[in-house]
N, CA and C of each residue as an Amber inpcrd file, in Angstrom:
protein
   447
  83.6570000  -4.3480000 -24.7610000  83.8970000  -3.1920000 -23.9050000
  83.7770000  -1.8970000 -24.6820000  84.0350000  -1.9420000 -25.9910000
  83.9180000  -0.7100000 -26.7690000  82.4680000  -0.2660000 -26.8420000
  81.5280000  -1.2150000 -26.9030000  80.1170000  -0.8440000 -26.9100000
  79.7440000  -0.1990000 -25.5850000  80.2120000  -0.7660000 -24.4980000
  79.9020000  -0.2180000 -23.1790000  80.5300000   1.1510000 -23.0260000
  81.7520000   1.3120000 -23.5180000  82.4510000   2.5820000 -23.3950000
  81.7130000   3.6770000 -24.1580000  81.0550000   3.3220000 -25.2740000
  80.3600000   4.3130000 -26.0860000  78.9880000   4.6590000 -25.5420000
  78.4750000   3.8840000 -24.6000000  77.1710000   4.1900000 -24.0270000
  77.3130000   5.3530000 -23.0570000  76.3590000   6.2340000 -23.1010000
  76.3470000   7.3530000 -22.1800000  75.2950000   7.0740000 -21.1260000
  75.6630000   7.2630000 -19.8820000  74.7250000   7.0610000 -18.7970000
  74.4660000   8.4170000 -18.1720000  73.2060000   8.7480000 -18.0150000
  72.8830000  10.0070000 -17.3550000  71.8070000   9.7250000 -16.3280000
  71.5730000  10.6430000 -15.4650000  70.5790000  10.4710000 -14.4290000
  69.4140000  11.3990000 -14.7080000  68.2030000  10.8380000 -14.6920000
  66.9950000  11.6180000 -14.9060000  66.0540000  11.3270000 -13.7450000
  65.8370000  12.3070000 -12.9140000  64.9970000  12.1360000 -11.7320000
  65.4820000  10.9640000 -10.8750000  66.7910000  10.8450000 -10.7140000
  67.3340000   9.7940000  -9.8640000  67.3300000   8.4290000 -10.5140000
  67.0650000   8.3590000 -11.8070000  67.0150000   7.0820000 -12.5030000
  68.0690000   7.0860000 -13.5930000  68.8760000   6.0470000 -13.6270000
  69.8790000   5.9400000 -14.6800000  69.1890000   5.5440000 -15.9700000
  69.5130000   6.2500000 -17.0500000  68.9050000   5.9890000 -18.3500000
  70.0170000   5.8100000 -19.3610000  69.9440000   4.7430000 -20.1490000
  70.9390000   4.5020000 -21.1840000  70.5210000   5.1900000 -22.4610000
  71.4840000   5.8340000 -23.0990000  71.2430000   6.4390000 -24.3980000
  72.1460000   5.7480000 -25.3960000  71.9370000   5.9860000 -26.6400000
  72.7200000   5.4120000 -27.7320000  72.4980000   3.9140000 -27.8820000
  71.3850000   3.3800000 -27.3830000  71.0490000   1.9880000 -27.6250000
  70.2420000   1.9730000 -28.9130000  70.7740000   1.3610000 -29.9230000
  70.1890000   1.4230000 -31.2570000  68.8030000   0.7890000 -31.2570000
  67.8270000   1.5530000 -31.7120000  66.4800000   1.0410000 -31.9020000
  65.7180000   0.7540000 -30.6280000  66.1510000   1.2840000 -29.5010000
  65.4700000   0.9960000 -28.2570000  65.2800000   2.2790000 -27.4650000
  64.0510000   2.4800000 -26.9910000  63.7650000   3.6460000 -26.1790000
  62.9090000   3.2110000 -25.0110000  63.4330000   3.3900000 -23.8130000
  62.6690000   3.0250000 -22.6140000  61.4010000   3.8520000 -22.5030000
  61.4980000   5.1030000 -22.8570000  60.3310000   5.9810000 -22.7580000
  59.2100000   5.4770000 -23.6520000  59.5540000   5.1290000 -24.8920000
  58.5440000   4.6180000 -25.8170000  57.9730000   3.2910000 -25.3250000
  58.8510000   2.4300000 -24.8280000  58.3890000   1.1300000 -24.3390000
  57.4490000   1.2980000 -23.1630000  57.7990000   2.1620000 -22.2300000
  56.9470000   2.4000000 -21.0640000  55.6190000   3.0110000 -21.5060000
  55.6730000   3.9320000 -22.4520000  54.4380000   4.5580000 -22.9560000
  53.5220000   3.5210000 -23.5880000  54.0930000   2.6270000 -24.3690000
  53.2820000   1.5800000 -25.0030000  52.6200000   0.6920000 -23.9600000
  53.3840000   0.3180000 -22.9300000  52.8110000  -0.5290000 -21.8680000
  51.7130000   0.2270000 -21.1380000  51.9460000   1.5110000 -20.8450000
  50.9260000   2.3090000 -20.1560000  49.6530000   2.4270000 -20.9970000
  49.8040000   2.6140000 -22.3080000  48.6330000   2.7040000 -23.1980000
  47.8370000   1.4070000 -23.1760000  48.5420000   0.2880000 -23.2430000
  47.8600000  -0.9990000 -23.2050000  47.1160000  -1.1870000 -21.8910000
  47.7520000  -0.7500000 -20.7950000  47.1070000  -0.8890000 -19.4860000
  45.8690000   0.0050000 -19.3880000  45.9640000   1.2130000 -19.9310000
  44.8130000   2.1210000 -19.9050000  43.6500000   1.5710000 -20.7150000
  43.9700000   0.9140000 -21.8390000  42.9230000   0.3350000 -22.6790000
  42.3580000  -0.9460000 -22.0780000  43.0280000  -1.4300000 -21.0270000
  42.5640000  -2.6610000 -20.3970000  43.1260000  -3.9030000 -21.0530000
  44.0380000  -3.7150000 -21.9540000  44.6690000  -4.8560000 -22.6210000
  45.9330000  -5.2010000 -21.8370000  45.7930000  -6.1070000 -20.9130000
  46.9420000  -6.5160000 -20.1120000  47.6480000  -7.6800000 -20.8090000
  48.9490000  -7.6410000 -20.8610000  49.6620000  -8.7590000 -21.4830000
  49.4590000 -10.0290000 -20.6660000  49.3030000 -11.1350000 -21.3580000
  49.0840000 -12.4210000 -20.6990000  50.4340000 -13.0730000 -20.4440000
  51.0010000 -12.7790000 -19.3020000  52.3130000 -13.3140000 -18.9280000
  52.1960000 -14.0090000 -17.5880000  51.5140000 -15.1310000 -17.5480000
  51.3220000 -15.8440000 -16.2920000  52.6490000 -16.3700000 -15.7360000
  53.5510000 -16.7740000 -16.6250000  54.8180000 -17.3590000 -16.1820000
  55.8810000 -16.3100000 -15.9190000  55.5830000 -15.0590000 -16.1650000
  56.5490000 -13.9830000 -15.9960000  56.7660000 -13.7390000 -14.5090000
  58.0110000 -13.6840000 -14.0850000  58.3010000 -13.4860000 -12.6640000
  58.6720000 -12.0520000 -12.3470000  58.3920000 -11.1130000 -13.2530000
  58.6980000  -9.7080000 -13.0020000  57.8050000  -9.1940000 -11.8850000
  56.5050000  -9.4940000 -11.9750000  55.5630000  -9.1030000 -10.9270000
  55.2730000 -10.3470000 -10.0990000  55.4510000 -10.2630000  -8.7810000
  55.1790000 -11.4370000  -7.9550000  53.7000000 -11.8340000  -8.0210000
  53.3900000 -13.0150000  -7.5380000  52.0220000 -13.5520000  -7.5890000
  51.0060000 -12.5640000  -7.0220000  51.4080000 -11.8410000  -6.0030000
  50.4770000 -10.8770000  -5.4030000  50.1600000  -9.7480000  -6.3750000
  50.9870000  -9.6050000  -7.4210000  50.7660000  -8.5800000  -8.4340000
  49.4480000  -8.7580000  -9.1520000  48.9510000  -9.9820000  -9.2130000
  47.6700000 -10.2330000  -9.8590000  46.5280000  -9.5630000  -9.0980000
  46.7370000  -9.3360000  -7.8160000  45.7100000  -8.6950000  -6.9970000
  45.8450000  -7.1760000  -7.0150000  46.9470000  -6.6650000  -7.5780000
  47.1740000  -5.2220000  -7.6390000  46.3690000  -4.6190000  -8.7830000
  46.0670000  -3.3570000  -8.6240000  45.4280000  -2.6270000  -9.7100000
  46.4660000  -2.2190000 -10.7310000  46.0190000  -1.7430000 -11.8970000
  46.9680000  -1.3700000 -12.9520000  47.9290000  -0.2640000 -12.5200000
  47.4290000   0.7360000 -11.7660000  48.3190000   1.8190000 -11.3280000
  49.3970000   1.2890000 -10.3960000  49.0190000   0.3840000  -9.4920000
  49.9960000  -0.1910000  -8.5590000  51.0140000  -1.0250000  -9.3310000
  50.5360000  -1.7650000 -10.3420000  51.4600000  -2.5550000 -11.1530000
  52.4400000  -1.6420000 -11.8940000  51.9410000  -0.5360000 -12.4150000
  52.8110000   0.4160000 -13.1190000  53.8550000   0.9820000 -12.1650000
  53.3990000   1.3810000 -10.9520000  54.3510000   1.9130000  -9.9640000
  55.4030000   0.8510000  -9.6070000  54.9280000  -0.3800000  -9.4140000
  55.8420000  -1.4770000  -9.0840000  56.8580000  -1.6840000 -10.2110000
  56.3620000  -1.7370000 -11.4540000  57.2520000  -1.9560000 -12.5960000
  58.2300000  -0.8000000 -12.7820000  57.7360000   0.4380000 -12.5570000
  58.6400000   1.5940000 -12.6670000  59.7340000   1.5280000 -11.6020000
  59.3510000   1.1280000 -10.3910000  60.3510000   1.0040000  -9.3210000
  61.3530000  -0.0910000  -9.6720000  60.8410000  -1.2120000 -10.1660000
  61.7320000  -2.3070000 -10.5600000  62.6350000  -1.8590000 -11.7120000
  62.0800000  -1.0860000 -12.6430000  62.8580000  -0.5550000 -13.7530000
  63.9570000   0.3690000 -13.2500000  63.6210000   1.2350000 -12.2910000
  64.6320000   2.1430000 -11.7220000  65.7730000   1.3490000 -11.1010000
  65.4260000   0.3290000 -10.3370000  66.4560000  -0.4890000  -9.6880000
  67.3170000  -1.1840000 -10.7410000  66.6710000  -1.7280000 -11.7610000
  67.4040000  -2.4080000 -12.8280000  68.3140000  -1.4310000 -13.5630000
  67.8190000  -0.2130000 -13.8160000  68.6370000   0.7870000 -14.5010000
  69.8150000   1.2120000 -13.6310000  69.5850000   1.3340000 -12.3420000
  70.6860000   1.6800000 -11.4420000  71.7150000   0.5570000 -11.4180000
  71.2400000  -0.6960000 -11.3900000  72.1610000  -1.8310000 -11.4440000
  72.9610000  -1.8130000 -12.7410000  72.2670000  -1.5190000 -13.8450000
  72.9410000  -1.4430000 -15.1370000  73.9730000  -0.3220000 -15.1440000
  73.6030000   0.8160000 -14.5940000  74.5480000   1.9390000 -14.5240000
  75.7710000   1.5540000 -13.7020000  75.5480000   0.8170000 -12.6080000
  76.6730000   0.3670000 -11.7790000  77.5560000  -0.6050000 -12.5470000
  76.9350000  -1.5040000 -13.3040000  77.7100000  -2.4610000 -14.0880000
  78.5020000  -1.7370000 -15.1720000  77.8800000  -0.7690000 -15.8350000
  78.5750000   0.0160000 -16.8580000  79.7480000   0.7560000 -16.2220000
  79.5170000   1.3440000 -15.0440000  80.5890000   2.0520000 -14.3390000
  81.7330000   1.0970000 -14.0150000  81.3940000  -0.0920000 -13.5050000
  82.4290000  -1.0720000 -13.1580000  83.1830000  -1.5230000 -14.4080000
  82.4590000  -1.7030000 -15.5120000  83.1140000  -2.0970000 -16.7670000
  84.0850000  -1.0180000 -17.2290000  83.6540000   0.2290000 -17.1360000
  84.5380000   1.3360000 -17.5200000  85.7620000   1.3790000 -16.6140000
  85.5210000   1.1580000 -15.3270000  86.6120000   1.1580000 -14.3600000
  87.6040000   0.0340000 -14.6880000  87.0750000  -1.1450000 -14.9820000
  87.9430000  -2.2760000 -15.3400000  88.6510000  -2.0120000 -16.6630000
  87.9530000  -1.3660000 -17.5880000  88.5550000  -1.0000000 -18.8700000
  89.7420000  -0.0650000 -18.6540000  89.5440000   0.9380000 -17.8050000
  90.6310000   1.8730000 -17.4900000  91.7920000   1.1450000 -16.8150000
  91.4550000   0.2390000 -15.9010000  92.4810000  -0.5300000 -15.2110000
  93.2580000  -1.3910000 -16.2110000  92.5380000  -2.0060000 -17.1570000
  93.2060000  -2.7940000 -18.1940000  94.1210000  -1.9270000 -19.0430000
  93.6470000  -0.7230000 -19.3970000  94.4750000   0.2040000 -20.1670000
  95.7550000   0.5250000 -19.4030000  95.6070000   0.8120000 -18.1060000
  96.7790000   1.1220000 -17.2800000  97.7450000  -0.0640000 -17.2420000
  97.1800000  -1.2610000 -17.0750000  98.0330000  -2.4490000 -17.0210000
  98.7150000  -2.7090000 -18.3590000  97.9960000  -2.4760000 -19.4540000
  98.6090000  -2.6400000 -20.7690000  99.7350000  -1.6390000 -20.9730000
  99.5260000  -0.4130000 -20.5260000 100.5690000   0.6080000 -20.6320000
 101.7810000   0.2110000 -19.7940000 101.5130000  -0.2380000 -18.5690000
 102.6180000  -0.6660000 -17.6960000 103.3580000  -1.8530000 -18.2960000
 102.6050000  -2.7880000 -18.8910000 103.2300000  -3.9480000 -19.5180000
 104.1240000  -3.5120000 -20.6750000 103.6190000  -2.6070000 -21.4940000
 104.3970000  -2.1040000 -22.6320000 105.6720000  -1.4170000 -22.1370000
 105.5210000  -0.5710000 -21.1130000 106.6880000   0.1160000 -20.5520000
 107.6950000  -0.8880000 -19.9960000 107.1810000  -1.9070000 -19.3150000
 108.0580000  -2.9240000 -18.7360000 108.7750000  -3.7070000 -19.8220000
 108.0600000  -4.0290000 -20.8990000 108.6970000  -4.7430000 -22.0050000
 109.7760000  -3.8840000 -22.6590000 109.5000000  -2.5830000 -22.8270000
 110.5060000  -1.6810000 -23.3930000 111.7190000  -1.5840000 -22.4770000
 111.4780000  -1.4990000 -21.1810000 112.5710000  -1.4470000 -20.2020000
 113.3820000  -2.7380000 -20.2470000 112.6690000  -3.8580000 -20.3600000
 113.3420000  -5.1530000 -20.4430000 114.2370000  -5.2250000 -21.6810000
 113.7200000  -4.7570000 -22.8080000 114.5070000  -4.7450000 -24.0440000
 115.7380000  -3.8610000 -23.8850000 115.5480000  -2.6920000 -23.2910000
 116.6660000  -1.7730000 -23.0730000 117.7190000  -2.4150000 -22.1630000
 117.2600000  -3.0620000 -21.0920000 118.1950000  -3.7090000 -20.1640000
 118.9090000  -4.8880000 -20.8210000 118.2100000  -5.6240000 -21.6870000
 118.8540000  -6.7280000 -22.4040000 119.9850000  -6.2020000 -23.2970000
 119.7270000  -5.0750000 -23.9740000 120.7640000  -4.4680000 -24.8110000
 121.9530000  -4.0330000 -23.9510000 121.6590000  -3.4410000 -22.7900000
 122.7240000  -2.9970000 -21.8840000 123.5440000  -4.1830000 -21.4020000
 122.8550000  -5.2670000 -21.0470000 123.5580000  -6.4740000 -20.5850000
 124.4400000  -7.0200000 -21.6930000 123.9050000  -7.0710000 -22.9010000
 124.6780000  -7.5760000 -24.0440000 125.9200000  -6.7230000 -24.2770000
 125.7600000  -5.4040000 -24.2270000 126.8860000  -4.4920000 -24.4110000
 127.9270000  -4.6910000 -23.3060000 127.4560000  -4.8280000 -22.0740000
 128.3830000  -5.0120000 -20.9540000 129.1090000  -6.3540000 -21.0390000
 128.4060000  -7.3860000 -21.5090000 129.0720000  -8.6800000 -21.6630000
 130.1530000  -8.6140000 -22.7410000 129.8640000  -7.9210000 -23.8410000
 130.8880000  -7.8010000 -24.8930000 132.0710000  -6.9730000 -24.3880000
 131.8030000  -5.9390000 -23.6100000 132.8990000  -5.1450000 -23.0400000
 133.7130000  -5.9760000 -22.0550000 133.0400000  -6.8070000 -21.2830000
 133.7440000  -7.6750000 -20.3290000 134.6700000  -8.6290000 -21.0720000
 134.1660000  -9.2290000 -22.1580000 134.9950000 -10.1330000 -22.9560000
 136.1950000  -9.3790000 -23.5460000 135.9690000  -8.1700000 -24.0170000
 137.0450000  -7.3510000 -24.5910000 138.1160000  -7.0860000 -23.5290000
 137.6750000  -6.7140000 -22.3140000 138.6460000  -6.4070000 -21.2600000
 139.3560000  -7.6630000 -20.7730000 138.6750000  -8.8050000 -20.8140000
 139.3490000 -10.0610000 -20.4530000 140.4780000 -10.3540000 -21.4300000
 140.1910000 -10.1820000 -22.7360000 141.2300000 -10.4160000 -23.7480000
 142.3780000  -9.4280000 -23.5820000 142.0550000  -8.1520000 -23.3380000
 143.1090000  -7.1550000 -23.1260000 143.9460000  -7.5030000 -21.8920000
 143.2710000  -7.9790000 -20.8550000 143.9720000  -8.3650000 -19.6240000
 144.9000000  -9.5450000 -19.8880000 144.4090000 -10.5370000 -20.6490000
 145.2530000 -11.6940000 -20.9750000 146.4580000 -11.2750000 -21.8120000
 146.2430000 -10.3890000 -22.7810000 147.3540000  -9.8900000 -23.6120000
 148.3550000  -9.1280000 -22.7560000 147.8530000  -8.3050000 -21.8340000
 148.7490000  -7.5420000 -20.9520000 149.5340000  -8.4860000 -20.0510000
 148.8760000  -9.5360000 -19.5590000 149.5880000 -10.5180000 -18.7140000
 150.6840000 -11.2260000 -19.5070000 150.3930000 -11.6000000 -20.7580000
 151.4090000 -12.2630000 -21.5980000 152.5800000 -11.3140000 -21.8570000
 152.2340000 -10.0510000 -22.1620000 153.2880000  -9.0570000 -22.4160000
 154.1240000  -8.8360000 -21.1560000 153.4280000  -8.7990000 -20.0040000
 154.1120000  -8.6350000 -18.7240000 155.0580000  -9.8020000 -18.4710000
 154.6100000 -11.0290000 -18.7470000 155.4630000 -12.2020000 -18.5540000
 156.6880000 -12.1280000 -19.4700000 156.4060000 -11.7100000 -20.7100000
 157.5330000 -11.5810000 -21.6670000 158.5350000 -10.5380000 -21.1880000
 158.0290000  -9.4150000 -20.7030000 158.9300000  -8.3610000 -20.2070000
 159.6540000  -8.8310000 -18.9450000 158.9720000  -9.5880000 -18.0940000
 159.6240000 -10.1250000 -16.8930000 160.7790000 -11.0520000 -17.2860000
 160.5430000 -11.8590000 -18.3010000 161.6100000 -12.7660000 -18.7700000
 162.7840000 -11.9680000 -19.3340000 162.4690000 -10.8760000 -20.0590000
 163.5330000 -10.0210000 -20.5910000 164.3200000  -9.3830000 -19.4590000
 163.6100000  -8.8880000 -18.4320000 164.2690000  -8.2730000 -17.2890000
 165.1830000  -9.2950000 -16.5970000 164.6780000 -10.4990000 -16.4430000
 165.4690000 -11.5440000 -15.7950000 166.7060000 -11.8650000 -16.6390000
 166.5020000 -11.9560000 -17.9440000 167.6320000 -12.2550000 -18.8230000
 168.6500000 -11.1040000 -18.7970000 168.1890000  -9.8560000 -18.8060000
 169.1000000  -8.7220000 -18.7640000 169.8370000  -8.6490000 -17.4160000
 169.1350000  -8.9910000 -16.3390000 169.8110000  -9.0040000 -15.0380000
 170.9300000 -10.0340000 -15.0050000 170.6990000 -11.1790000 -15.6600000
 171.7490000 -12.2070000 -15.7020000 172.9630000 -11.7270000 -16.5120000
 172.6590000 -10.9880000 -17.5870000 173.7340000 -10.4870000 -18.4330000
 174.5300000  -9.4300000 -17.6650000 173.8410000  -8.5920000 -16.9100000
 174.5180000  -7.5230000 -16.1750000 175.3150000  -8.0780000 -14.9900000
 175.0820000  -9.2080000 -14.5350000 175.7850000  -9.7370000 -13.3730000
 177.0470000 -10.3430000 -13.7590000
């Protein structure tokens, strides 16, 4: 995804063109193919399915127009895929951020729960001590009442 993120997509005459592809230039490639076609040196690609069978009956200019149109469509598809990848990348970033925040919140809540449990135990012990002291004082009161009677 980092390679896709670093690619720049721009539009030239309604055609998406990729830049920053190391060692590759569509313009140069198209120029080379056009030169070969002008010289009459057609590549021997009988098994190639880029041009349909009827392409053999087309003239070189029609084949070039067909290939350029197919190239435009392919570049637009590529631009859409790059856009979707970037969109998914952003979505992943958002989800990772949310996950991190949730984990931090979870850690904070765990600490709070631990603190509250220790406080609860402390108050239970204080309550038990107060109850014992209360019982002792009740016994003293009862004993003093007997003495006073």
